[in-house]
Amino acid sequence: MLANVNIITRNPNDLPLGFAAGTLGTNGVRELTARAALRFDSSAVGLTASTSRDGGFDSLTQDAAGHDSLRIDRLALRSQSRIGVRSTLSVQAALARGTAEIPFIDNFQLTYPDRRFEDVYAGALWTTQLAANHKLSVRLDHARQASRQSWRTC
Protein backbone atom coordinates (compact mmCIF):
# COMPACT_ATOMS: atom_id res chain seq x y z
CA MET A 1 0.00 0.00 0.00
CA LEU A 2 1.27 3.47 -0.92
CA ALA A 3 0.23 6.52 1.08
CA ASN A 4 1.12 10.07 0.23
CA VAL A 5 -0.49 12.30 2.84
CA ASN A 6 -0.20 16.10 3.04
CA ILE A 7 3.07 16.24 1.18
CA ILE A 8 1.87 18.96 -1.19
CA THR A 9 -0.73 20.82 0.86
CA ARG A 10 1.30 23.22 3.03
CA ASN A 11 1.44 26.84 1.98
CA PRO A 12 5.03 27.81 1.11
CA ASN A 13 4.63 31.01 3.14
CA ASP A 14 4.17 28.86 6.26
CA LEU A 15 7.32 26.76 5.80
CA PRO A 16 10.46 27.38 7.84
CA LEU A 17 13.52 28.32 5.79
CA GLY A 18 15.09 24.92 6.53
CA PHE A 19 14.10 21.69 8.24
CA ALA A 20 15.50 18.16 8.48
CA ALA A 21 14.31 15.10 10.39
CA GLY A 22 15.31 11.46 10.51
CA THR A 23 14.08 8.23 12.04
CA LEU A 24 15.79 4.91 12.68
CA GLY A 25 13.95 1.85 13.87
CA THR A 26 13.92 -1.91 14.05
CA ASN A 27 13.74 -4.09 10.94
CA GLY A 28 15.84 -1.59 9.02
CA VAL A 29 13.35 1.27 9.20
CA ARG A 30 15.00 4.48 8.01
CA GLU A 31 13.25 7.73 7.16
CA LEU A 32 14.75 11.07 6.24
CA THR A 33 12.99 14.33 5.36
CA ALA A 34 14.54 17.63 4.27
CA ARG A 35 12.65 20.82 3.52
CA ALA A 36 13.78 24.24 2.30
CA ALA A 37 11.88 27.43 1.57
CA LEU A 38 12.70 30.67 -0.22
CA ARG A 39 10.78 33.91 -0.07
CA PHE A 40 10.96 36.72 -2.61
CA ASP A 41 9.05 40.00 -2.81
CA SER A 42 5.66 38.54 -3.67
CA SER A 43 6.48 34.82 -3.97
CA ALA A 44 7.34 31.86 -1.78
CA VAL A 45 8.76 28.51 -2.90
CA GLY A 46 9.05 25.31 -0.86
CA LEU A 47 10.87 22.08 -1.71
CA THR A 48 10.51 18.87 0.29
CA ALA A 49 12.45 15.64 -0.29
CA SER A 50 12.00 12.47 1.72
CA THR A 51 12.97 8.83 1.64
CA SER A 52 11.56 5.85 3.55
CA ARG A 53 13.00 2.36 3.71
CA ASP A 54 12.50 -0.75 5.75
CA GLY A 55 13.99 -4.22 5.80
CA GLY A 56 10.65 -6.00 5.75
CA PHE A 57 8.53 -7.42 8.51
CA ASP A 58 7.54 -10.90 7.29
CA SER A 59 9.41 -13.61 9.20
CA LEU A 60 7.62 -16.43 7.36
CA THR A 61 8.94 -15.85 3.85
CA GLN A 62 10.27 -18.63 1.69
CA ASP A 63 13.60 -16.83 1.55
CA ALA A 64 15.54 -17.10 4.81
CA ALA A 65 17.03 -13.64 4.20
CA GLY A 66 13.54 -12.18 3.82
CA HIS A 67 12.27 -10.34 0.77
CA ASP A 68 9.46 -7.96 1.69
CA SER A 69 11.04 -4.56 2.15
CA LEU A 70 9.61 -1.26 0.97
CA ARG A 71 11.44 1.78 -0.43
CA ILE A 72 9.74 5.10 -1.26
CA ASP A 73 11.39 8.33 -2.40
CA ARG A 74 9.34 11.54 -2.58
CA LEU A 75 9.93 15.03 -3.96
CA ALA A 76 7.46 17.92 -3.73
CA LEU A 77 7.70 21.49 -4.99
CA ARG A 78 5.16 24.20 -4.29
CA SER A 79 5.05 27.92 -4.87
CA GLN A 80 2.68 30.76 -4.27
CA SER A 81 2.93 34.14 -5.97
CA ARG A 82 0.92 37.31 -5.74
CA ILE A 83 0.27 38.69 -9.22
CA GLY A 84 -0.78 42.28 -8.86
CA VAL A 85 -3.09 43.43 -6.11
CA ARG A 86 -6.00 41.06 -6.79
CA SER A 87 -4.54 37.78 -8.09
CA THR A 88 -2.51 34.84 -6.81
CA LEU A 89 -0.97 31.83 -8.54
CA SER A 90 -0.20 28.60 -6.68
CA VAL A 91 1.79 25.82 -8.36
CA GLN A 92 2.39 22.33 -6.95
CA ALA A 93 4.29 19.31 -8.25
CA ALA A 94 5.06 15.99 -6.57
CA LEU A 95 6.77 12.74 -7.42
CA ALA A 96 6.75 9.52 -5.40
CA ARG A 97 8.49 6.38 -6.60
CA GLY A 98 9.71 3.19 -5.04
CA THR A 99 9.81 -0.57 -4.87
CA ALA A 100 7.72 -2.99 -2.86
CA GLU A 101 9.39 -6.39 -2.62
CA ILE A 102 7.06 -9.36 -3.03
CA PRO A 103 8.11 -12.17 -0.65
CA PHE A 104 6.70 -15.15 -2.57
CA ILE A 105 8.31 -16.98 -5.43
CA ASP A 106 7.51 -20.37 -6.92
CA ASN A 107 9.98 -23.03 -8.01
CA PHE A 108 9.86 -21.92 -11.66
CA GLN A 109 10.61 -18.22 -11.13
CA LEU A 110 14.17 -16.94 -11.44
CA THR A 111 13.40 -13.50 -9.99
CA TYR A 112 10.97 -12.11 -7.46
CA PRO A 113 7.88 -10.32 -8.82
CA ASP A 114 8.73 -7.03 -7.08
CA ARG A 115 6.41 -4.09 -7.75
CA ARG A 116 7.91 -0.79 -8.90
CA PHE A 117 5.61 2.21 -8.69
CA GLU A 118 5.60 5.88 -9.55
CA ASP A 119 3.03 8.59 -8.77
CA VAL A 120 3.27 12.02 -10.40
CA TYR A 121 1.14 15.09 -9.66
CA ALA A 122 1.20 18.63 -11.02
CA GLY A 123 -1.32 21.37 -10.45
CA ALA A 124 -1.88 25.11 -10.61
CA LEU A 125 -4.50 27.42 -9.12
CA TRP A 126 -5.04 30.99 -10.29
CA THR A 127 -7.38 33.13 -8.19
CA THR A 128 -8.45 36.72 -8.75
CA GLN A 129 -10.70 38.98 -6.72
CA LEU A 130 -13.31 40.39 -9.13
CA ALA A 131 -15.21 42.39 -6.53
CA ALA A 132 -15.54 42.59 -2.75
CA ASN A 133 -17.72 39.48 -2.67
CA HIS A 134 -16.75 37.71 -5.93
CA LYS A 135 -13.68 35.60 -6.73
CA LEU A 136 -12.76 33.68 -9.83
CA SER A 137 -10.54 30.59 -9.56
CA VAL A 138 -9.16 28.41 -12.33
CA ARG A 139 -7.53 25.12 -11.38
CA LEU A 140 -5.55 22.69 -13.55
CA ASP A 141 -4.49 19.28 -12.26
CA HIS A 142 -2.65 16.32 -13.71
CA ALA A 143 -2.01 13.02 -11.93
CA ARG A 144 -0.46 9.81 -13.18
CA GLN A 145 0.05 6.54 -11.38
CA ALA A 146 2.13 3.72 -12.77
CA SER A 147 2.98 0.30 -11.40
CA ARG A 148 5.21 -2.31 -13.02
CA GLN A 149 5.60 -5.86 -11.80
CA SER A 150 7.70 -8.31 -13.77
CA TRP A 151 9.65 -11.50 -13.18
CA ARG A 152 11.52 -14.15 -15.11
CA THR A 153 10.76 -17.83 -15.22
CA CYS A 154 12.95 -20.67 -16.44
PDB file of C-alpha atoms in Angstrom:
ATOM      1  CA  MET A   1       0.000   0.000   0.000  1.00  0.00           C
ATOM      2  CA  LEU A   2       1.267   3.468  -0.921  1.00  0.00           C
ATOM      3  CA  ALA A   3       0.227   6.520   1.077  1.00  0.00           C
ATOM      4  CA  ASN A   4       1.121  10.070   0.226  1.00  0.00           C
ATOM      5  CA  VAL A   5      -0.494  12.304   2.838  1.00  0.00           C
ATOM      6  CA  ASN A   6      -0.201  16.101   3.038  1.00  0.00           C
ATOM      7  CA  ILE A   7       3.075  16.241   1.181  1.00  0.00           C
ATOM      8  CA  ILE A   8       1.868  18.963  -1.189  1.00  0.00           C
ATOM      9  CA  THR A   9      -0.726  20.817   0.856  1.00  0.00           C
ATOM     10  CA  ARG A  10       1.297  23.220   3.025  1.00  0.00           C
ATOM     11  CA  ASN A  11       1.435  26.840   1.984  1.00  0.00           C
ATOM     12  CA  PRO A  12       5.031  27.807   1.106  1.00  0.00           C
ATOM     13  CA  ASN A  13       4.635  31.009   3.145  1.00  0.00           C
ATOM     14  CA  ASP A  14       4.166  28.856   6.260  1.00  0.00           C
ATOM     15  CA  LEU A  15       7.319  26.762   5.802  1.00  0.00           C
ATOM     16  CA  PRO A  16      10.457  27.384   7.841  1.00  0.00           C
ATOM     17  CA  LEU A  17      13.522  28.317   5.788  1.00  0.00           C
ATOM     18  CA  GLY A  18      15.086  24.917   6.530  1.00  0.00           C
ATOM     19  CA  PHE A  19      14.098  21.689   8.245  1.00  0.00           C
ATOM     20  CA  ALA A  20      15.504  18.165   8.481  1.00  0.00           C
ATOM     21  CA  ALA A  21      14.314  15.104  10.386  1.00  0.00           C
ATOM     22  CA  GLY A  22      15.310  11.463  10.510  1.00  0.00           C
ATOM     23  CA  THR A  23      14.076   8.235  12.042  1.00  0.00           C
ATOM     24  CA  LEU A  24      15.795   4.913  12.679  1.00  0.00           C
ATOM     25  CA  GLY A  25      13.947   1.846  13.873  1.00  0.00           C
ATOM     26  CA  THR A  26      13.923  -1.905  14.051  1.00  0.00           C
ATOM     27  CA  ASN A  27      13.743  -4.085  10.938  1.00  0.00           C
ATOM     28  CA  GLY A  28      15.842  -1.592   9.018  1.00  0.00           C
ATOM     29  CA  VAL A  29      13.353   1.270   9.205  1.00  0.00           C
ATOM     30  CA  ARG A  30      15.004   4.484   8.009  1.00  0.00           C
ATOM     31  CA  GLU A  31      13.245   7.728   7.159  1.00  0.00           C
ATOM     32  CA  LEU A  32      14.753  11.073   6.244  1.00  0.00           C
ATOM     33  CA  THR A  33      12.992  14.331   5.355  1.00  0.00           C
ATOM     34  CA  ALA A  34      14.538  17.628   4.272  1.00  0.00           C
ATOM     35  CA  ARG A  35      12.651  20.822   3.519  1.00  0.00           C
ATOM     36  CA  ALA A  36      13.780  24.239   2.301  1.00  0.00           C
ATOM     37  CA  ALA A  37      11.879  27.426   1.566  1.00  0.00           C
ATOM     38  CA  LEU A  38      12.703  30.665  -0.225  1.00  0.00           C
ATOM     39  CA  ARG A  39      10.783  33.909  -0.067  1.00  0.00           C
ATOM     40  CA  PHE A  40      10.960  36.724  -2.607  1.00  0.00           C
ATOM     41  CA  ASP A  41       9.047  40.003  -2.813  1.00  0.00           C
ATOM     42  CA  SER A  42       5.657  38.536  -3.671  1.00  0.00           C
ATOM     43  CA  SER A  43       6.476  34.823  -3.970  1.00  0.00           C
ATOM     44  CA  ALA A  44       7.338  31.857  -1.781  1.00  0.00           C
ATOM     45  CA  VAL A  45       8.761  28.512  -2.902  1.00  0.00           C
ATOM     46  CA  GLY A  46       9.051  25.314  -0.861  1.00  0.00           C
ATOM     47  CA  LEU A  47      10.874  22.083  -1.713  1.00  0.00           C
ATOM     48  CA  THR A  48      10.514  18.866   0.287  1.00  0.00           C
ATOM     49  CA  ALA A  49      12.448  15.637  -0.292  1.00  0.00           C
ATOM     50  CA  SER A  50      12.002  12.467   1.722  1.00  0.00           C
ATOM     51  CA  THR A  51      12.967   8.834   1.641  1.00  0.00           C
ATOM     52  CA  SER A  52      11.564   5.854   3.550  1.00  0.00           C
ATOM     53  CA  ARG A  53      13.005   2.360   3.706  1.00  0.00           C
ATOM     54  CA  ASP A  54      12.497  -0.753   5.749  1.00  0.00           C
ATOM     55  CA  GLY A  55      13.993  -4.219   5.798  1.00  0.00           C
ATOM     56  CA  GLY A  56      10.647  -5.995   5.747  1.00  0.00           C
ATOM     57  CA  PHE A  57       8.534  -7.423   8.510  1.00  0.00           C
ATOM     58  CA  ASP A  58       7.543 -10.895   7.290  1.00  0.00           C
ATOM     59  CA  SER A  59       9.407 -13.613   9.196  1.00  0.00           C
ATOM     60  CA  LEU A  60       7.620 -16.434   7.364  1.00  0.00           C
ATOM     61  CA  THR A  61       8.941 -15.845   3.850  1.00  0.00           C
ATOM     62  CA  GLN A  62      10.271 -18.632   1.692  1.00  0.00           C
ATOM     63  CA  ASP A  63      13.600 -16.832   1.554  1.00  0.00           C
ATOM     64  CA  ALA A  64      15.541 -17.104   4.814  1.00  0.00           C
ATOM     65  CA  ALA A  65      17.031 -13.640   4.198  1.00  0.00           C
ATOM     66  CA  GLY A  66      13.537 -12.176   3.815  1.00  0.00           C
ATOM     67  CA  HIS A  67      12.271 -10.339   0.768  1.00  0.00           C
ATOM     68  CA  ASP A  68       9.459  -7.960   1.692  1.00  0.00           C
ATOM     69  CA  SER A  69      11.043  -4.564   2.147  1.00  0.00           C
ATOM     70  CA  LEU A  70       9.613  -1.259   0.965  1.00  0.00           C
ATOM     71  CA  ARG A  71      11.436   1.783  -0.434  1.00  0.00           C
ATOM     72  CA  ILE A  72       9.737   5.102  -1.257  1.00  0.00           C
ATOM     73  CA  ASP A  73      11.392   8.333  -2.405  1.00  0.00           C
ATOM     74  CA  ARG A  74       9.335  11.541  -2.580  1.00  0.00           C
ATOM     75  CA  LEU A  75       9.928  15.034  -3.961  1.00  0.00           C
ATOM     76  CA  ALA A  76       7.463  17.923  -3.725  1.00  0.00           C
ATOM     77  CA  LEU A  77       7.700  21.492  -4.989  1.00  0.00           C
ATOM     78  CA  ARG A  78       5.158  24.199  -4.285  1.00  0.00           C
ATOM     79  CA  SER A  79       5.051  27.922  -4.866  1.00  0.00           C
ATOM     80  CA  GLN A  80       2.675  30.758  -4.273  1.00  0.00           C
ATOM     81  CA  SER A  81       2.931  34.136  -5.966  1.00  0.00           C
ATOM     82  CA  ARG A  82       0.923  37.307  -5.741  1.00  0.00           C
ATOM     83  CA  ILE A  83       0.269  38.689  -9.224  1.00  0.00           C
ATOM     84  CA  GLY A  84      -0.776  42.277  -8.856  1.00  0.00           C
ATOM     85  CA  VAL A  85      -3.090  43.435  -6.106  1.00  0.00           C
ATOM     86  CA  ARG A  86      -6.000  41.063  -6.786  1.00  0.00           C
ATOM     87  CA  SER A  87      -4.544  37.785  -8.088  1.00  0.00           C
ATOM     88  CA  THR A  88      -2.512  34.835  -6.811  1.00  0.00           C
ATOM     89  CA  LEU A  89      -0.969  31.827  -8.538  1.00  0.00           C
ATOM     90  CA  SER A  90      -0.197  28.599  -6.676  1.00  0.00           C
ATOM     91  CA  VAL A  91       1.795  25.821  -8.363  1.00  0.00           C
ATOM     92  CA  GLN A  92       2.391  22.326  -6.954  1.00  0.00           C
ATOM     93  CA  ALA A  93       4.292  19.309  -8.249  1.00  0.00           C
ATOM     94  CA  ALA A  94       5.063  15.995  -6.566  1.00  0.00           C
ATOM     95  CA  LEU A  95       6.768  12.740  -7.422  1.00  0.00           C
ATOM     96  CA  ALA A  96       6.754   9.524  -5.404  1.00  0.00           C
ATOM     97  CA  ARG A  97       8.490   6.376  -6.597  1.00  0.00           C
ATOM     98  CA  GLY A  98       9.707   3.191  -5.044  1.00  0.00           C
ATOM     99  CA  THR A  99       9.814  -0.568  -4.866  1.00  0.00           C
ATOM    100  CA  ALA A 100       7.724  -2.991  -2.861  1.00  0.00           C
ATOM    101  CA  GLU A 101       9.393  -6.386  -2.624  1.00  0.00           C
ATOM    102  CA  ILE A 102       7.064  -9.357  -3.029  1.00  0.00           C
ATOM    103  CA  PRO A 103       8.111 -12.165  -0.652  1.00  0.00           C
ATOM    104  CA  PHE A 104       6.699 -15.152  -2.566  1.00  0.00           C
ATOM    105  CA  ILE A 105       8.312 -16.985  -5.433  1.00  0.00           C
ATOM    106  CA  ASP A 106       7.510 -20.370  -6.924  1.00  0.00           C
ATOM    107  CA  ASN A 107       9.984 -23.031  -8.005  1.00  0.00           C
ATOM    108  CA  PHE A 108       9.858 -21.923 -11.657  1.00  0.00           C
ATOM    109  CA  GLN A 109      10.610 -18.218 -11.133  1.00  0.00           C
ATOM    110  CA  LEU A 110      14.169 -16.943 -11.444  1.00  0.00           C
ATOM    111  CA  THR A 111      13.405 -13.495  -9.992  1.00  0.00           C
ATOM    112  CA  TYR A 112      10.972 -12.109  -7.463  1.00  0.00           C
ATOM    113  CA  PRO A 113       7.881 -10.318  -8.825  1.00  0.00           C
ATOM    114  CA  ASP A 114       8.734  -7.030  -7.078  1.00  0.00           C
ATOM    115  CA  ARG A 115       6.407  -4.092  -7.751  1.00  0.00           C
ATOM    116  CA  ARG A 116       7.905  -0.794  -8.899  1.00  0.00           C
ATOM    117  CA  PHE A 117       5.613   2.208  -8.688  1.00  0.00           C
ATOM    118  CA  GLU A 118       5.602   5.883  -9.554  1.00  0.00           C
ATOM    119  CA  ASP A 119       3.034   8.591  -8.766  1.00  0.00           C
ATOM    120  CA  VAL A 120       3.273  12.024 -10.405  1.00  0.00           C
ATOM    121  CA  TYR A 121       1.144  15.085  -9.655  1.00  0.00           C
ATOM    122  CA  ALA A 122       1.196  18.631 -11.023  1.00  0.00           C
ATOM    123  CA  GLY A 123      -1.318  21.375 -10.446  1.00  0.00           C
ATOM    124  CA  ALA A 124      -1.879  25.105 -10.609  1.00  0.00           C
ATOM    125  CA  LEU A 125      -4.497  27.415  -9.121  1.00  0.00           C
ATOM    126  CA  TRP A 126      -5.038  30.992 -10.291  1.00  0.00           C
ATOM    127  CA  THR A 127      -7.381  33.127  -8.192  1.00  0.00           C
ATOM    128  CA  THR A 128      -8.446  36.716  -8.748  1.00  0.00           C
ATOM    129  CA  GLN A 129     -10.697  38.984  -6.723  1.00  0.00           C
ATOM    130  CA  LEU A 130     -13.314  40.387  -9.130  1.00  0.00           C
ATOM    131  CA  ALA A 131     -15.212  42.390  -6.528  1.00  0.00           C
ATOM    132  CA  ALA A 132     -15.537  42.591  -2.748  1.00  0.00           C
ATOM    133  CA  ASN A 133     -17.723  39.482  -2.674  1.00  0.00           C
ATOM    134  CA  HIS A 134     -16.748  37.711  -5.927  1.00  0.00           C
ATOM    135  CA  LYS A 135     -13.680  35.601  -6.733  1.00  0.00           C
ATOM    136  CA  LEU A 136     -12.759  33.680  -9.834  1.00  0.00           C
ATOM    137  CA  SER A 137     -10.539  30.594  -9.562  1.00  0.00           C
ATOM    138  CA  VAL A 138      -9.157  28.414 -12.330  1.00  0.00           C
ATOM    139  CA  ARG A 139      -7.531  25.118 -11.382  1.00  0.00           C
ATOM    140  CA  LEU A 140      -5.547  22.694 -13.554  1.00  0.00           C
ATOM    141  CA  ASP A 141      -4.489  19.275 -12.263  1.00  0.00           C
ATOM    142  CA  HIS A 142      -2.654  16.318 -13.707  1.00  0.00           C
ATOM    143  CA  ALA A 143      -2.012  13.022 -11.931  1.00  0.00           C
ATOM    144  CA  ARG A 144      -0.460   9.807 -13.183  1.00  0.00           C
ATOM    145  CA  GLN A 145       0.048   6.539 -11.376  1.00  0.00           C
ATOM    146  CA  ALA A 146       2.135   3.716 -12.767  1.00  0.00           C
ATOM    147  CA  SER A 147       2.979   0.297 -11.400  1.00  0.00           C
ATOM    148  CA  ARG A 148       5.210  -2.312 -13.016  1.00  0.00           C
ATOM    149  CA  GLN A 149       5.603  -5.863 -11.804  1.00  0.00           C
ATOM    150  CA  SER A 150       7.704  -8.310 -13.766  1.00  0.00           C
ATOM    151  CA  TRP A 151       9.650 -11.497 -13.176  1.00  0.00           C
ATOM    152  CA  ARG A 152      11.521 -14.148 -15.106  1.00  0.00           C
ATOM    153  CA  THR A 153      10.761 -17.834 -15.216  1.00  0.00           C
ATOM    154  CA  CYS A 154      12.950 -20.670 -16.436  1.00  0.00           C
TER     155      CYS A 154
END
